[in-house]
Short mmCIF file of C-alpha atoms in Angstrom, two decimals:
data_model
loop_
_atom_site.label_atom_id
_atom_site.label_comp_id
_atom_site.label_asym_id
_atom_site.label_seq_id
_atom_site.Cartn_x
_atom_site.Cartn_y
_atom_site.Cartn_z
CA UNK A 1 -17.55 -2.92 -7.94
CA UNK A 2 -20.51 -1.43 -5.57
CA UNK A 3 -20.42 -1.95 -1.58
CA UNK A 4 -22.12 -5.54 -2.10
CA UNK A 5 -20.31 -7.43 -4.58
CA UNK A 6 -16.99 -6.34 -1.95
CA UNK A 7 -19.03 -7.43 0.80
CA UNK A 8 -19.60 -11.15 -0.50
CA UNK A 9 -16.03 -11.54 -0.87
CA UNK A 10 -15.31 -11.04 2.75
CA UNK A 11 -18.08 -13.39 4.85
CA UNK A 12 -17.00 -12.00 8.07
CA UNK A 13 -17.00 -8.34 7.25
CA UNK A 14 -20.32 -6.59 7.99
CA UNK A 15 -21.34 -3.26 5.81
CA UNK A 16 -20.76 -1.28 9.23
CA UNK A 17 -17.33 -2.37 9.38
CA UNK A 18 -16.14 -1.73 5.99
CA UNK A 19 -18.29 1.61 6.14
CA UNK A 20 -16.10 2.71 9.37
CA UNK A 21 -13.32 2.03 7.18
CA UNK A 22 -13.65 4.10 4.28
CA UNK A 23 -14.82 6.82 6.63
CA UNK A 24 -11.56 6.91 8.46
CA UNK A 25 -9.65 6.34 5.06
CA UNK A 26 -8.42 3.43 5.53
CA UNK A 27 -10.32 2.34 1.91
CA UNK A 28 -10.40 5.00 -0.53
CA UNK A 29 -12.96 4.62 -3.29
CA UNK A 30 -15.03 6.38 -5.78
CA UNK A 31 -18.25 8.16 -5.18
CA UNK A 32 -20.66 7.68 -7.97
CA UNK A 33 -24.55 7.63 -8.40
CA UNK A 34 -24.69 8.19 -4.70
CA UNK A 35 -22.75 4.71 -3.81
CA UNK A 36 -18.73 3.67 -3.62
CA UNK A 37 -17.32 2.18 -6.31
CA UNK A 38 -14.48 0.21 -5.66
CA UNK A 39 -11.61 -0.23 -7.81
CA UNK A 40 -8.90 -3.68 -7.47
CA UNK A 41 -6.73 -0.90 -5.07
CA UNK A 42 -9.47 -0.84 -2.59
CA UNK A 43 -10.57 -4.28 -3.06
CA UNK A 44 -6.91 -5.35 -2.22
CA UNK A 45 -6.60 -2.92 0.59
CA UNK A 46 -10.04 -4.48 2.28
CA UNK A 47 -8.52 -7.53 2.03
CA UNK A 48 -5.23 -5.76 3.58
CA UNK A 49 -7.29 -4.67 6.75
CA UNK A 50 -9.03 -7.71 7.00
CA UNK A 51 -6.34 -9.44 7.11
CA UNK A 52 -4.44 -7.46 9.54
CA UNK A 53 -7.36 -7.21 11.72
CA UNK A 54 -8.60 -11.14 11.50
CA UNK A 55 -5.35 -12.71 11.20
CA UNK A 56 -2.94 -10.99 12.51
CA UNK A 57 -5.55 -9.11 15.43
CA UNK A 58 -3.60 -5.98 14.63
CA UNK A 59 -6.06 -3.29 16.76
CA UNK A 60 -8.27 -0.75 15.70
CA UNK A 61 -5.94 1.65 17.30
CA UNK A 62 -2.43 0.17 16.04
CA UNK A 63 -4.27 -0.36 12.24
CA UNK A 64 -3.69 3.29 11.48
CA UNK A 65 0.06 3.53 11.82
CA UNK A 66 0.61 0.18 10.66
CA UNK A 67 -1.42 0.80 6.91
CA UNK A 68 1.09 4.06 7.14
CA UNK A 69 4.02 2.13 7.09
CA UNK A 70 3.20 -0.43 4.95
CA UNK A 71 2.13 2.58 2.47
CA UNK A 72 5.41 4.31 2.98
CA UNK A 73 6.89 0.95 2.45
CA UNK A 74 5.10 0.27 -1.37
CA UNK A 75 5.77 4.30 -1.91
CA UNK A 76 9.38 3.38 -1.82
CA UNK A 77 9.42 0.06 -3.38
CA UNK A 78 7.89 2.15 -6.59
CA UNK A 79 10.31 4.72 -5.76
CA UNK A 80 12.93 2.43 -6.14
CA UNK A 81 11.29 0.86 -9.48
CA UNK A 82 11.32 4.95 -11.17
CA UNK A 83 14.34 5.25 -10.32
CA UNK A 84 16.30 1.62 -11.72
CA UNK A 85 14.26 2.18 -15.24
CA UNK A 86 15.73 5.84 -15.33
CA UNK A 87 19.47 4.05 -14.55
CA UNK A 88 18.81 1.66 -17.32
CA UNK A 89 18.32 4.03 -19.76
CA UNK A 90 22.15 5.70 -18.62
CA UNK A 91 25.52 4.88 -20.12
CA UNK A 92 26.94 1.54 -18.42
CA UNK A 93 29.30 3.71 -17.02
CA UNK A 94 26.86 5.93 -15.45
CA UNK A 95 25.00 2.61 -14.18
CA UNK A 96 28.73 1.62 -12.49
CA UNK A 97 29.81 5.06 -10.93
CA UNK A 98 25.83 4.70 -9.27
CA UNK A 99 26.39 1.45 -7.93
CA UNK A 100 29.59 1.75 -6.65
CA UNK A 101 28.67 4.72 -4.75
CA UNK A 102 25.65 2.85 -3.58
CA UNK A 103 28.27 0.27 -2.25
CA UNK A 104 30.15 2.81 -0.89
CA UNK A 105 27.43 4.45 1.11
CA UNK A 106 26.17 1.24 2.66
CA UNK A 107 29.60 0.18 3.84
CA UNK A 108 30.08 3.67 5.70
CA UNK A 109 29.24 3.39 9.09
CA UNK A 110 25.81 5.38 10.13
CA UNK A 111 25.95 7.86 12.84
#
């Protein structure tokens, strides 16, 4: 999808804007034939930082660290993903030693 067809999805968000955007890497997308192509990632992350900039009037200066979070946040969520198909592949008792030390750790108070 080229610069335009992402642009008439989003009314209130001029070329400028979503230019700034992928120059400060905010939106990632391809370079081809001397234009961006944009994949449904960096579709759904425009929408992301419109969003958080329209709706929720999260700053220009707070977006950075919040889109850092929320990354680290879906990083771990498919973290988490890897890591329960690997545990259903293991013996059930392998599955029950795991989650009993996961119970164990949570109940352990934190320093």
């Amino acid at each position: 999808m080229r610069i335009d067809a992402v642009l008439a999805l989003f009314s209130d968000v001029q070329a400028a804007e979503l230019t700034e955007w992928v120059e400060r890497g905010w939106v990632q997308p391809e370079s081809g034939d001397g234009d961006w192509i944009f994949q449904e990632v960096d579709v759904a992350r425009v929408r992301l930082i419109h969003d958080l900039r329209r709706d929720l009037d999260v700053t220009e200066d707070a977006l950075p660290l919040v889109l850092s979070l929320l990354d680290q946040v879906y990083d771990l969520r498919a973290t988490i993903h890897c890591v329960m198909r690997a545990l259903e592949t293991q013996s059930r008792e392998v599955q029950e030693a795991v989650l009993n030390e996961l119970l164990a750790t949570r109940e352990r108070p934190r320093p």
